[in-house]
mmCIF file of C-alpha atoms and ligand atoms in Angstrom:
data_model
loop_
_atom_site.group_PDB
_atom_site.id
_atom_site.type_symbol
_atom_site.label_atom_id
_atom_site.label_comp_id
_atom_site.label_asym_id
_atom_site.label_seq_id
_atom_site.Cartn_x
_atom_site.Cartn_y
_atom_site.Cartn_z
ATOM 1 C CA UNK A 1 -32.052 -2.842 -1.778
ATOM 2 C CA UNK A 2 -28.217 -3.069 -2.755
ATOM 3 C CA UNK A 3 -29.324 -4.619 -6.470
ATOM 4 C CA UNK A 4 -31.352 -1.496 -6.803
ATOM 5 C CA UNK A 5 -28.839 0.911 -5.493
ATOM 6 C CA UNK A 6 -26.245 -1.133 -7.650
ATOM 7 C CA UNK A 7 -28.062 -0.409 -10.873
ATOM 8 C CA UNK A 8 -28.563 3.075 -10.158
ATOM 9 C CA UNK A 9 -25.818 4.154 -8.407
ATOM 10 C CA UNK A 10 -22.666 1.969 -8.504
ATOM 11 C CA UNK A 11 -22.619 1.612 -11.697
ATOM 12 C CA UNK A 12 -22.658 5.289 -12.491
ATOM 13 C CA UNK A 13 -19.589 5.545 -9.922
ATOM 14 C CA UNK A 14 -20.443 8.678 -8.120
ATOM 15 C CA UNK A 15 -21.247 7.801 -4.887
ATOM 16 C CA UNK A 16 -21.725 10.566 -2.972
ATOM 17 C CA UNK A 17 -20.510 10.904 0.749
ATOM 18 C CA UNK A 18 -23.150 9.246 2.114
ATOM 19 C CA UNK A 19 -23.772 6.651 -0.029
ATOM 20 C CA UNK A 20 -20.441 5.647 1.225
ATOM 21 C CA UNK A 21 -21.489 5.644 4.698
ATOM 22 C CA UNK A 22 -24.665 3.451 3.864
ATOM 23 C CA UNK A 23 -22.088 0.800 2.082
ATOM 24 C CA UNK A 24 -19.535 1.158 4.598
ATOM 25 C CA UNK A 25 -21.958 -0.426 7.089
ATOM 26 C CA UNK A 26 -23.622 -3.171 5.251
ATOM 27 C CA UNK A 27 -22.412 -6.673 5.585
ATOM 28 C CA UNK A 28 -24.159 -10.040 4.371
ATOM 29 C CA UNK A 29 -25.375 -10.057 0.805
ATOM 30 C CA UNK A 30 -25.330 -6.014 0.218
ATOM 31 C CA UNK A 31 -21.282 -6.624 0.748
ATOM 32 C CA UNK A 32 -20.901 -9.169 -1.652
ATOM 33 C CA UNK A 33 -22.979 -7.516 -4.209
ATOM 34 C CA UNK A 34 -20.203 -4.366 -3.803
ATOM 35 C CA UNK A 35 -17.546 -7.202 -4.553
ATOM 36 C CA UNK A 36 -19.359 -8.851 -7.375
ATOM 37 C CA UNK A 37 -19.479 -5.405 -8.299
ATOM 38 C CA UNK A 38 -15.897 -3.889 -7.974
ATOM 39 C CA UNK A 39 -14.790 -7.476 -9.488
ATOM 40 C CA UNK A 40 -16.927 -6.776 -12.698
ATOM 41 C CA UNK A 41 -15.629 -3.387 -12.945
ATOM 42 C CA UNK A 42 -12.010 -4.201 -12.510
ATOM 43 C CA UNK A 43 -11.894 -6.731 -15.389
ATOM 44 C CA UNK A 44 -13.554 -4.074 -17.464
ATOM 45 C CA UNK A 45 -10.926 -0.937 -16.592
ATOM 46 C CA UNK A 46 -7.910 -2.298 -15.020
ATOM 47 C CA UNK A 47 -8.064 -5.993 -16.692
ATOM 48 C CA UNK A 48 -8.065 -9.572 -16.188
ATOM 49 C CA UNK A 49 -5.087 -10.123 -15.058
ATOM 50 C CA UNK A 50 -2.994 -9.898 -11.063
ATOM 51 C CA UNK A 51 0.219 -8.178 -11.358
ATOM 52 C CA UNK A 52 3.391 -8.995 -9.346
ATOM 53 C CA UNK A 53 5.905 -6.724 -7.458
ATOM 54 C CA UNK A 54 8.199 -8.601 -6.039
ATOM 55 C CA UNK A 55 8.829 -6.723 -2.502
ATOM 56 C CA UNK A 56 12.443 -6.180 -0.693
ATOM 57 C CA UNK A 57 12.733 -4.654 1.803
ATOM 58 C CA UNK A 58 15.857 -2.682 2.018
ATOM 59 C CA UNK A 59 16.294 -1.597 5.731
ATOM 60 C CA UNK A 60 14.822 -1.113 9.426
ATOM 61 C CA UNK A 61 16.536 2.011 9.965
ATOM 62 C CA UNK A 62 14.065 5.027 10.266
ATOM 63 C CA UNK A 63 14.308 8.590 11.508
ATOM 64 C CA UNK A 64 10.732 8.585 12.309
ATOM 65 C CA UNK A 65 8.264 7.360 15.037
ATOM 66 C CA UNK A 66 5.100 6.725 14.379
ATOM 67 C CA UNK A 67 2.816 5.829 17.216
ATOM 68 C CA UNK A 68 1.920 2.288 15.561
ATOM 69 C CA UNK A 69 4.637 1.378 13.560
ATOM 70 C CA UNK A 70 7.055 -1.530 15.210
ATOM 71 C CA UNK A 71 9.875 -0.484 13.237
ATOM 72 C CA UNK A 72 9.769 3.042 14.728
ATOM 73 C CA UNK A 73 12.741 5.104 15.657
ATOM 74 C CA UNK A 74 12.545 4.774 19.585
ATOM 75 C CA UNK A 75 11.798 0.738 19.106
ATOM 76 C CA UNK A 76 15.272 -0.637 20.094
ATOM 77 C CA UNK A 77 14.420 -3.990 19.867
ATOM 78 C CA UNK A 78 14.457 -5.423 16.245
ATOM 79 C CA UNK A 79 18.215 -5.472 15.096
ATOM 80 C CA UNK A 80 19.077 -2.857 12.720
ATOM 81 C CA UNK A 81 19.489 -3.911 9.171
ATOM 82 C CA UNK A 82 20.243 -2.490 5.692
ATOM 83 C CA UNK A 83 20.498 -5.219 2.899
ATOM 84 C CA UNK A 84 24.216 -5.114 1.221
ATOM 85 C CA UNK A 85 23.678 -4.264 -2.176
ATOM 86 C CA UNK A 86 24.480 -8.104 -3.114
ATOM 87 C CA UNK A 87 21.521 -9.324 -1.397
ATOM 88 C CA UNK A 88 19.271 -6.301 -2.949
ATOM 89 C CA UNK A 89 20.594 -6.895 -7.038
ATOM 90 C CA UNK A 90 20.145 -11.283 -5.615
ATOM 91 C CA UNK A 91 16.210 -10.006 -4.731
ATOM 92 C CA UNK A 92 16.052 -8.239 -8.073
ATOM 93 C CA UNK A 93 17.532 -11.111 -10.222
ATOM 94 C CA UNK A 94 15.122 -14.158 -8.460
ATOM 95 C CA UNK A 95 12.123 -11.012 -9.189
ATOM 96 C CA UNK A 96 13.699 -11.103 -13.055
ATOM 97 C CA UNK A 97 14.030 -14.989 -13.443
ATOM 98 C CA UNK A 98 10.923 -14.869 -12.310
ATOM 99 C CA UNK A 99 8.981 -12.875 -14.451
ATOM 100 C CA UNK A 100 7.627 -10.799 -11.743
ATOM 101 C CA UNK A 101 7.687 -7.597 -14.257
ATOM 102 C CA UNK A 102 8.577 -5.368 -11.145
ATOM 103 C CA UNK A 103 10.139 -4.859 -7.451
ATOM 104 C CA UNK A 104 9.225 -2.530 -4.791
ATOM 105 C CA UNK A 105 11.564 -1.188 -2.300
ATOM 106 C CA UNK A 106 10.921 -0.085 0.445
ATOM 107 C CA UNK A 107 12.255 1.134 3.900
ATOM 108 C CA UNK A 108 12.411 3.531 6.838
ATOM 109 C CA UNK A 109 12.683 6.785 6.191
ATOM 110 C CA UNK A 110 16.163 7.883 5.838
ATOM 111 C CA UNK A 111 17.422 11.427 4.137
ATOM 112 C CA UNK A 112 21.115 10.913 4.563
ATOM 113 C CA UNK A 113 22.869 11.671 1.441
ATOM 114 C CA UNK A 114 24.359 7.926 1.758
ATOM 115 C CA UNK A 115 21.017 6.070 1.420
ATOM 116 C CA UNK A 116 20.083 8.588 -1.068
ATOM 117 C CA UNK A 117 22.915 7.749 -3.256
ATOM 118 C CA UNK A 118 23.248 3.595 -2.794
ATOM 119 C CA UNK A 119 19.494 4.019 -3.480
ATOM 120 C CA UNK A 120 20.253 5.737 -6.327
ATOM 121 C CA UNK A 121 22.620 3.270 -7.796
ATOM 122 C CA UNK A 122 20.816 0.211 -6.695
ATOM 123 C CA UNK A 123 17.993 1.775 -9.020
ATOM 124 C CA UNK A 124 20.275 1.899 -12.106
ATOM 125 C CA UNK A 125 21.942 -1.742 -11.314
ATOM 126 C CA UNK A 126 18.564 -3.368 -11.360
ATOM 127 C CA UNK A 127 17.505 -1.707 -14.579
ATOM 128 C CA UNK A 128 20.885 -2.877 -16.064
ATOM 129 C CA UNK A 129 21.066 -6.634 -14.652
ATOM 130 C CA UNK A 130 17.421 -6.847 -15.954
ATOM 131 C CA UNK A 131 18.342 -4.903 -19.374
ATOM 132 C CA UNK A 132 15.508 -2.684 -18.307
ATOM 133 C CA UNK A 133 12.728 -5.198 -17.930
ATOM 134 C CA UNK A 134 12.626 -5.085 -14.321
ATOM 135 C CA UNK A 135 9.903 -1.729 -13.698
ATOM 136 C CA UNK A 136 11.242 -0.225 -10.044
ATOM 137 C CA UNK A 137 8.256 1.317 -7.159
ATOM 138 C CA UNK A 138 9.860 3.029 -4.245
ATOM 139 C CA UNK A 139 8.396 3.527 -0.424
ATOM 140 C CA UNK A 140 11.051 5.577 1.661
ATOM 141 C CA UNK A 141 8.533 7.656 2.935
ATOM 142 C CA UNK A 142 8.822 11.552 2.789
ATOM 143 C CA UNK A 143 12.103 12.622 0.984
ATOM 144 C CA UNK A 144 13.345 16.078 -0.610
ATOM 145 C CA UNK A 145 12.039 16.959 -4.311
ATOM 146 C CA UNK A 146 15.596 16.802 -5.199
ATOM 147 C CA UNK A 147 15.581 13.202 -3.669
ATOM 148 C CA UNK A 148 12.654 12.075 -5.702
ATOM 149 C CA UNK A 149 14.020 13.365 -8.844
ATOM 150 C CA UNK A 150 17.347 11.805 -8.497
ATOM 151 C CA UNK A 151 15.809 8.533 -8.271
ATOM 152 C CA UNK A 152 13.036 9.417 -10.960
ATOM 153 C CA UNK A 153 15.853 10.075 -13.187
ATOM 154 C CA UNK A 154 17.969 6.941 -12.080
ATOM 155 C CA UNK A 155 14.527 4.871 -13.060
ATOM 156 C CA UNK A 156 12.079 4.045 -10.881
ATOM 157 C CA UNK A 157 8.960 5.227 -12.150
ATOM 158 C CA UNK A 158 5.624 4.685 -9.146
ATOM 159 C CA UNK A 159 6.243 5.405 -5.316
ATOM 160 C CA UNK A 160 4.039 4.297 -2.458
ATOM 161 C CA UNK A 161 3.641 6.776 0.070
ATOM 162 C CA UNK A 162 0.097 6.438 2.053
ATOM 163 C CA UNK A 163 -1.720 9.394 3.849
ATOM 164 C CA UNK A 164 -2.169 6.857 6.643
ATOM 165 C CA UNK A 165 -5.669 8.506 7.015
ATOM 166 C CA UNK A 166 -6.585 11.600 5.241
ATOM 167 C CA UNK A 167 -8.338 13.193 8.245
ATOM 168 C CA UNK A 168 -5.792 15.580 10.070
ATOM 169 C CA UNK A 169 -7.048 15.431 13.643
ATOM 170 C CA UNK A 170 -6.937 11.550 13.420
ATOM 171 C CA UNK A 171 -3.561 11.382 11.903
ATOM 172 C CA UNK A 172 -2.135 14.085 14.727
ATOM 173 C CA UNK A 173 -3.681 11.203 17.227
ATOM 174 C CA UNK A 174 -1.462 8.510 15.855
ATOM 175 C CA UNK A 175 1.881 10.338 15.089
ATOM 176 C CA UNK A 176 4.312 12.312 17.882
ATOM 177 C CA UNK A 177 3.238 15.865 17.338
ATOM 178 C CA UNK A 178 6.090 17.267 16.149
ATOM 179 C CA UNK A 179 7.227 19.387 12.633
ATOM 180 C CA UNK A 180 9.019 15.953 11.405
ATOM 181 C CA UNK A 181 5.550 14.306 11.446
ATOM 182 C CA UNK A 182 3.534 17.196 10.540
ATOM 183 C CA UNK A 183 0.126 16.245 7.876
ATOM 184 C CA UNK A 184 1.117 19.149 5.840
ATOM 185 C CA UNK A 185 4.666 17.599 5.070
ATOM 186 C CA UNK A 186 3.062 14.327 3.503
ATOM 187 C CA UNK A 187 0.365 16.121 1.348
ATOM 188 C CA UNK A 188 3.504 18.261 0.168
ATOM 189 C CA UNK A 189 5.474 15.165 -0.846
ATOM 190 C CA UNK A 190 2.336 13.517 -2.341
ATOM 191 C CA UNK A 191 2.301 16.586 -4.745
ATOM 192 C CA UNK A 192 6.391 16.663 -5.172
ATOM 193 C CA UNK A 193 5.517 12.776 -6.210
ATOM 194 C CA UNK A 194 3.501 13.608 -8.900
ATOM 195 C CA UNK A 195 5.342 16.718 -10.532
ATOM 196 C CA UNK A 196 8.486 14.979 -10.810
ATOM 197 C CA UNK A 197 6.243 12.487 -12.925
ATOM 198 C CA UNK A 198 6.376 9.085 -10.875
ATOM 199 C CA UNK A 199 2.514 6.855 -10.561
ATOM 200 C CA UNK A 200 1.594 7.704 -7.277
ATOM 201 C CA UNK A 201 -0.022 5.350 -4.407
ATOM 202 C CA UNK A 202 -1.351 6.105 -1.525
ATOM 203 C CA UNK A 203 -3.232 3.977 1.042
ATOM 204 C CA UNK A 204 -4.477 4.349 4.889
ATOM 205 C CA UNK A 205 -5.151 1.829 7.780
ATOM 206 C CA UNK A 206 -8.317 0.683 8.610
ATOM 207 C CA UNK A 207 -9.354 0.234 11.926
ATOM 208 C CA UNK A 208 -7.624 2.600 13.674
ATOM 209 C CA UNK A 209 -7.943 3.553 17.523
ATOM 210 C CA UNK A 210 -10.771 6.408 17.131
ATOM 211 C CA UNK A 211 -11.175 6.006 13.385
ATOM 212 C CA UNK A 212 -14.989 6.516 12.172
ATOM 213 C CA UNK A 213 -16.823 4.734 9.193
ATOM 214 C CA UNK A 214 -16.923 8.709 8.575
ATOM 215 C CA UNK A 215 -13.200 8.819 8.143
ATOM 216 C CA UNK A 216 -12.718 5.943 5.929
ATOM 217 C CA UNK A 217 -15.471 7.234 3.433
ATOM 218 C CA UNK A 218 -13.599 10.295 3.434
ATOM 219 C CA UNK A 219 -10.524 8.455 2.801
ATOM 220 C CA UNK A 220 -12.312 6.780 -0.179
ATOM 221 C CA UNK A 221 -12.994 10.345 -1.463
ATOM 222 C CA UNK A 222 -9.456 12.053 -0.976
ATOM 223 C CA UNK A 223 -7.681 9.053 -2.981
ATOM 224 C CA UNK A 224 -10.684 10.107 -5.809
ATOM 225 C CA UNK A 225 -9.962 13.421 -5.256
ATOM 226 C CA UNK A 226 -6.067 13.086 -5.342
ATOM 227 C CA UNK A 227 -6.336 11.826 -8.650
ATOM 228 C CA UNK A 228 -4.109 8.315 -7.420
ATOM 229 C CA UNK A 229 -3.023 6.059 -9.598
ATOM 230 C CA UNK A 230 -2.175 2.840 -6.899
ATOM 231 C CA UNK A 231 -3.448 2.116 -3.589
ATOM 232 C CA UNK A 232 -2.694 0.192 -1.020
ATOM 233 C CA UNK A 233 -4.368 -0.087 2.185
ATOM 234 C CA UNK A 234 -5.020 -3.085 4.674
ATOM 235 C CA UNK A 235 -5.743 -3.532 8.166
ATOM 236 C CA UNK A 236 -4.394 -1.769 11.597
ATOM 237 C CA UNK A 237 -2.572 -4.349 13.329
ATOM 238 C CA UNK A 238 -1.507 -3.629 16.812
ATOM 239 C CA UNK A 239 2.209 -4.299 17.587
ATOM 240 C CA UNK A 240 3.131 -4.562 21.683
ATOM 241 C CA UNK A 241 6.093 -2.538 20.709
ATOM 242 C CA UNK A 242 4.879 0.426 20.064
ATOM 243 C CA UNK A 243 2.559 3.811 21.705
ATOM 244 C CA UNK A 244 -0.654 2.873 20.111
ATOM 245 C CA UNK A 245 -0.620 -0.724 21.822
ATOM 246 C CA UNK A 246 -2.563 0.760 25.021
ATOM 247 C CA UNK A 247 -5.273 1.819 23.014
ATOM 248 C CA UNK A 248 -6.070 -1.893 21.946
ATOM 249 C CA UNK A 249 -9.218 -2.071 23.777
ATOM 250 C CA UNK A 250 -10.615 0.262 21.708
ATOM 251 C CA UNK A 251 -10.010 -1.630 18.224
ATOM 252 C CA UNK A 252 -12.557 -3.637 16.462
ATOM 253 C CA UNK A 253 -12.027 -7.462 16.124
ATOM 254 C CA UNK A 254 -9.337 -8.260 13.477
ATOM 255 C CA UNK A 255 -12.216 -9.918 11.629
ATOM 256 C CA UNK A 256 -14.286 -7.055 11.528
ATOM 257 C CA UNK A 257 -10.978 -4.900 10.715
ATOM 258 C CA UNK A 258 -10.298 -7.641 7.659
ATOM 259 C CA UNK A 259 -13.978 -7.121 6.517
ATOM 260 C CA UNK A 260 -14.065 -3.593 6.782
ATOM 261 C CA UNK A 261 -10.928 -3.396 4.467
ATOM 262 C CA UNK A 262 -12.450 -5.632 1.988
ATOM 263 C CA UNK A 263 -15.722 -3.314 1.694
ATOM 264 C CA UNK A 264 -12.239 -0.145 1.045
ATOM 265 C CA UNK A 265 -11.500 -2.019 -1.694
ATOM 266 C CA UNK A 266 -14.598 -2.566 -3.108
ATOM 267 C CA UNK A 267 -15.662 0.732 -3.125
ATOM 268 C CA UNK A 268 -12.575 2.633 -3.880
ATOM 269 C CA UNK A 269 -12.445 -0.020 -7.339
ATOM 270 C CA UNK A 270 -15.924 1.761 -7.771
ATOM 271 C CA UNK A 271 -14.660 5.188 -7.536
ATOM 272 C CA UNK A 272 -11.481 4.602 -9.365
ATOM 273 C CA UNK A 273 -12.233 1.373 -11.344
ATOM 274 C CA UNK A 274 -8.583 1.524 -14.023
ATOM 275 C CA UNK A 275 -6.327 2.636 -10.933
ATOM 276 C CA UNK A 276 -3.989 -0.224 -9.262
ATOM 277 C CA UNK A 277 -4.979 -1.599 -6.178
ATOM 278 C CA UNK A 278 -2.592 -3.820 -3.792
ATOM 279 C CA UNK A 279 -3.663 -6.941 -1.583
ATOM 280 C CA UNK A 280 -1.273 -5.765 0.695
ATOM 281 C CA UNK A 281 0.125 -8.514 3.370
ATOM 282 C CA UNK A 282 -1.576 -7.308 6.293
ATOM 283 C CA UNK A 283 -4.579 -9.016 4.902
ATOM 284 C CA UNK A 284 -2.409 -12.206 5.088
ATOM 285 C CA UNK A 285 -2.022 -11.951 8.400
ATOM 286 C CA UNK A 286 -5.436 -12.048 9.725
ATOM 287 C CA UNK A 287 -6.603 -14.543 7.315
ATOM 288 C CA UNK A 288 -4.404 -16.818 5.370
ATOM 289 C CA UNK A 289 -6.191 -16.254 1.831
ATOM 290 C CA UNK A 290 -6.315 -12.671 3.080
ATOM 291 C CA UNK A 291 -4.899 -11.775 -0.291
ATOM 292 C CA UNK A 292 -6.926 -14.050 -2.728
ATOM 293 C CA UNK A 293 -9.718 -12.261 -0.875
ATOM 294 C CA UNK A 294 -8.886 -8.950 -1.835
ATOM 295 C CA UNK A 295 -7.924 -9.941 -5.520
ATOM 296 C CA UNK A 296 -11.492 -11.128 -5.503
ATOM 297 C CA UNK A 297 -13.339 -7.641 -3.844
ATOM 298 C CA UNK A 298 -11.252 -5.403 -6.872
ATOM 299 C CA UNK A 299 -7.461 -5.605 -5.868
ATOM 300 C CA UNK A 300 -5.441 -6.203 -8.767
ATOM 301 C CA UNK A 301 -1.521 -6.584 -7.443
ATOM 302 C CA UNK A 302 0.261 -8.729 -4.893
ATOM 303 C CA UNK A 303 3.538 -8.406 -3.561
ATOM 304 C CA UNK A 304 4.872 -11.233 -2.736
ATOM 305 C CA UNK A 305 7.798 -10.637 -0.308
ATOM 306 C CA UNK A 306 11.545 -11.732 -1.345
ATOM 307 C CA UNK A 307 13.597 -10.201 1.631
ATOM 308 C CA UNK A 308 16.445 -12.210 2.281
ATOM 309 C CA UNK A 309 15.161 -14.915 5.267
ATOM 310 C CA UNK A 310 17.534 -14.276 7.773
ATOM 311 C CA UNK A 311 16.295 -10.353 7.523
ATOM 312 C CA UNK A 312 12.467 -10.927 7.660
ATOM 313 C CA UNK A 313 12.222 -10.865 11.703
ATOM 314 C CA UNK A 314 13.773 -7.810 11.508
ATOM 315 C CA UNK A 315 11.168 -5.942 9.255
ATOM 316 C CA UNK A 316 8.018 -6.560 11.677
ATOM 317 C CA UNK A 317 5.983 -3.668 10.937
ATOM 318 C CA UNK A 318 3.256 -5.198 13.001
ATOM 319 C CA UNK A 319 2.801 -8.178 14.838
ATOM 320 C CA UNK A 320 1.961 -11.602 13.156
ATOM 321 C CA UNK A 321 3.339 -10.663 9.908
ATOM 322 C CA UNK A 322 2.964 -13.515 7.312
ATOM 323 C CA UNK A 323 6.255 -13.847 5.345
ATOM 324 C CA UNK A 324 5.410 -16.285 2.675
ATOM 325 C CA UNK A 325 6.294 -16.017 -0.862
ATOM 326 C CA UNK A 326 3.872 -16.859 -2.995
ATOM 327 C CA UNK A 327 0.169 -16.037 -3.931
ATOM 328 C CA UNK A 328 -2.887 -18.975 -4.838
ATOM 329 C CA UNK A 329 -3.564 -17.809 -8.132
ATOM 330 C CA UNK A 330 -3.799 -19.589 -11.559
ATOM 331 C CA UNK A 331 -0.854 -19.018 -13.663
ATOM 332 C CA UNK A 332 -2.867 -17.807 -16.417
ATOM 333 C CA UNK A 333 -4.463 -15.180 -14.418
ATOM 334 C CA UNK A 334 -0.751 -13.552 -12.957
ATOM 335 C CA UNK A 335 1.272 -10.961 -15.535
ATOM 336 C CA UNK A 336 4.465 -12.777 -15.453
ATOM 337 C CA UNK A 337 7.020 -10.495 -17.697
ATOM 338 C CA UNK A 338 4.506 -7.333 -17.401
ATOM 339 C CA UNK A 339 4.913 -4.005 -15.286
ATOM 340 C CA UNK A 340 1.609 -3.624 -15.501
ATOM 341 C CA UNK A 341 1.422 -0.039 -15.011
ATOM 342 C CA UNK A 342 -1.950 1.795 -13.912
ATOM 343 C CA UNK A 343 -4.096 2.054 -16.992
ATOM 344 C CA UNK A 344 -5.230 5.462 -14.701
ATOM 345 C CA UNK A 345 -1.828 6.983 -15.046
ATOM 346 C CA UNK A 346 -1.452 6.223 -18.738
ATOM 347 C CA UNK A 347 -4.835 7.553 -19.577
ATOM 348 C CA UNK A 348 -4.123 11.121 -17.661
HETATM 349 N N1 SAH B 401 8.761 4.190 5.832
HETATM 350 C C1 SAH B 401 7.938 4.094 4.687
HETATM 351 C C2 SAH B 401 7.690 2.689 4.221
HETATM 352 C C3 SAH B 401 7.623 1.604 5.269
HETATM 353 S S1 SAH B 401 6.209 1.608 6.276
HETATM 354 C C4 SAH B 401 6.635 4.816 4.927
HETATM 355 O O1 SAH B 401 6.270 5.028 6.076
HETATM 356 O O2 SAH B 401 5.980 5.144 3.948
HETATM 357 C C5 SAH B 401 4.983 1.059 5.137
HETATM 358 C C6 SAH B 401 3.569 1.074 5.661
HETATM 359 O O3 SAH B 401 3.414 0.127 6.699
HETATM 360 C C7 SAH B 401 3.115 2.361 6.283
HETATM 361 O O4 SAH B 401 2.711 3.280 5.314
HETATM 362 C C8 SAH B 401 1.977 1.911 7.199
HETATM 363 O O5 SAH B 401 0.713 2.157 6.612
HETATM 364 C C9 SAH B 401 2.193 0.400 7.329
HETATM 365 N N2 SAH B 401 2.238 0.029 8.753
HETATM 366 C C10 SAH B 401 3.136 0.410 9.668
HETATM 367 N N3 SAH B 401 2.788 -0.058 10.894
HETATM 368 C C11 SAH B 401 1.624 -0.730 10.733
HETATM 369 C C12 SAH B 401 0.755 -1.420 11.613
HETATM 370 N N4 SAH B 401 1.004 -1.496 12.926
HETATM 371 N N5 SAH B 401 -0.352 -2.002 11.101
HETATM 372 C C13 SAH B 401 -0.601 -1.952 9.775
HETATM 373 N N6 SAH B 401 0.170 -1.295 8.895
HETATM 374 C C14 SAH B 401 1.277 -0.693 9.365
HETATM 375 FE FE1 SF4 B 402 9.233 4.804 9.761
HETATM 376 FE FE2 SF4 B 402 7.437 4.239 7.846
HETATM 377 FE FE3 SF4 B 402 7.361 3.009 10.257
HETATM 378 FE FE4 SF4 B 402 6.713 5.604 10.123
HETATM 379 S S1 SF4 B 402 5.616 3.876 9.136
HETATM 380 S S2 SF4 B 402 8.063 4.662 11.656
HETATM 381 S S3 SF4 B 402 8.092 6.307 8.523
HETATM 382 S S4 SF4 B 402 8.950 2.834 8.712
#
């Protein structure tokens, strides 16, 4: 059935709604024929090789509180960090030496005019310790237009910001309903992303309390639809810490969660086959070559995380949260030295 429907349909990319559905929900050979698939089709678009971003991750300090998030504004028990700029230009010179080709960082969300600013510097110090080799993605979450150009202009150049899930009503179940975590405000700053001129990813969670195979096919279409040029998604991971916890016994098995993320990437490498797609971390922490795994269903980057050791603990996002450093790859298969930018973003 799925070699048929391959032929015909994959490989024309334009699976409808609920073709989606139908792939969503197959498993067994029909699931590895969407990876041999989205594998195929990313060495055509986006190429051969894995591309690095070496991840910091700046700070624990967030105005917001998101119902699943263990970093979240009312969780008072990580200890509050913010890396000294030392320990973020250290980060950036190991990512350098390296030859990662680029850094993310990334944080809570924080609009006070000090972040902004030693953001804002940080950006131009890495581009000058690296003599502008280093290429810089940002993930502060929702910030001001003027905010986003400031730091355009300073020199990052692709921003992570994820819808989360692109169906309102869900989204209003797993965020305090309140103006500062209002679904209009992040399909605003989406669109500020992209006019100031930055690549753009977005991403959801999969396996959400309440989420239907319904929702994630419509997540698959609003990242087409958005035009994207990155992704990352990965799996829901409960953390004790936080609101959503009591709604555990509604999740599916981490397993299924992992292999329901897998099936994401597959098919969004379908619809989008030349954007950038992440094996994000959360993948690591369900299965140990969680990441490998994605690389080999479409994904196409890796972060591996360089946050200062004695600041890791801190930065617990969800529970279980692998912290190693380093990815199971051939050497000749990684872009050391390479920014490797979305071939979607340079083709628009
Ligand atoms: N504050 C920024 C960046 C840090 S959070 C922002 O929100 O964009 C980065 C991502 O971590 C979020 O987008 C969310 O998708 C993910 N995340 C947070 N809590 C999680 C959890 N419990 N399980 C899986 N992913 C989670
Ligand atoms: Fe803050 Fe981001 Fe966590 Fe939401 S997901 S609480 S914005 S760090």
């Amino acid at each position: 059935m799925i070699y048929y429907f391959c032929k015909t349909k994959i490989m024309k990319m334009n699976l409808s709604r609920q073709e989606l559905i139908w792939l969503l929900s197959t498993g067994g050979e029909d699931a590895e024929a969407i990876f041999r698939w989205a594998q195929a089709h990313r060495k055509i678009y986006a190429g051969e090789k894995t591309y690095l971003r070496g991840l910091i991750e700046y700070s624990n300090i967030c105005r917001k509180n998101c119902l699943y998030c263990g970093i979240r504004k009312d969780n008072t028990n990580p200890t509050h960090y913010t890396l000294s700029e030392t320990e973020v230009l250290e980060a950036a010179r190991y990512a350098h030496d390296k030859q990662f080709g680029s850094i993310v960082l990334q944080g809570g969300e924080n609009r006070s005019e000090g972040h902004i600013s030693t953001i804002e510097r940080l950006i131009r110090e890495i581009k000058s310790i690296s003599g502008g080799e280093l290429g810089i993605t940002l993930s502060f979450g929702e910030q001001s237009e003027a905010t986003y150009q400031r730091w355009f202009i300073a020199g990052a150049h692709r921003y992570l910001l994820r819808i989360e899930s692109s169906c309102e009503s869900l989204y209003n179940t797993i965020h305090p309903n309140d103006s500062l975590h209002a679904y209009q405000n992040r399909i605003d700053a989406l669109r500020d992303l992209r006019n100031t001129g930055y690549q753009v990813g977005t991403g959801v969670m999969i396996g959400l309390p309440g989420q239907t195979i319904e929702n994630l096919a419509d997540d698959l279409l609003f990242m087409r639809d958005s035009d994207i040029d990155m992704c990352g998604m990965g799996p829901y991971l409960e953390h004790v810490q936080t609101p959503l916890y009591d709604r555990r016994h509604e999740l599916l098995s981490k397993e299924k969660r992992f292999f329901m993320t897998l099936k994401m990437i597959g098919l969004l490498r379908l619809l989008m086959p030349d954007i950038n797609i992440a094996a994000t971390t959360a993948m690591q922490s369900i299965d140990p070559r969680g990441r490998e795994k994605a690389l080999e269903a479409g994904a196409n980057v890796v972060m591996p995380n360089l946050t200062p050791e004695n600041k890791k603990e801190a930065y617990k996002l969800y529970e279980n949260k692998p912290v190693t450093e380093w990815i199971d790859l051939p050497e000749e298969m990684i872009g050391f030295g390479e920014w490797g930018d979305s071939k979607h973003f340079k083709k628009r």
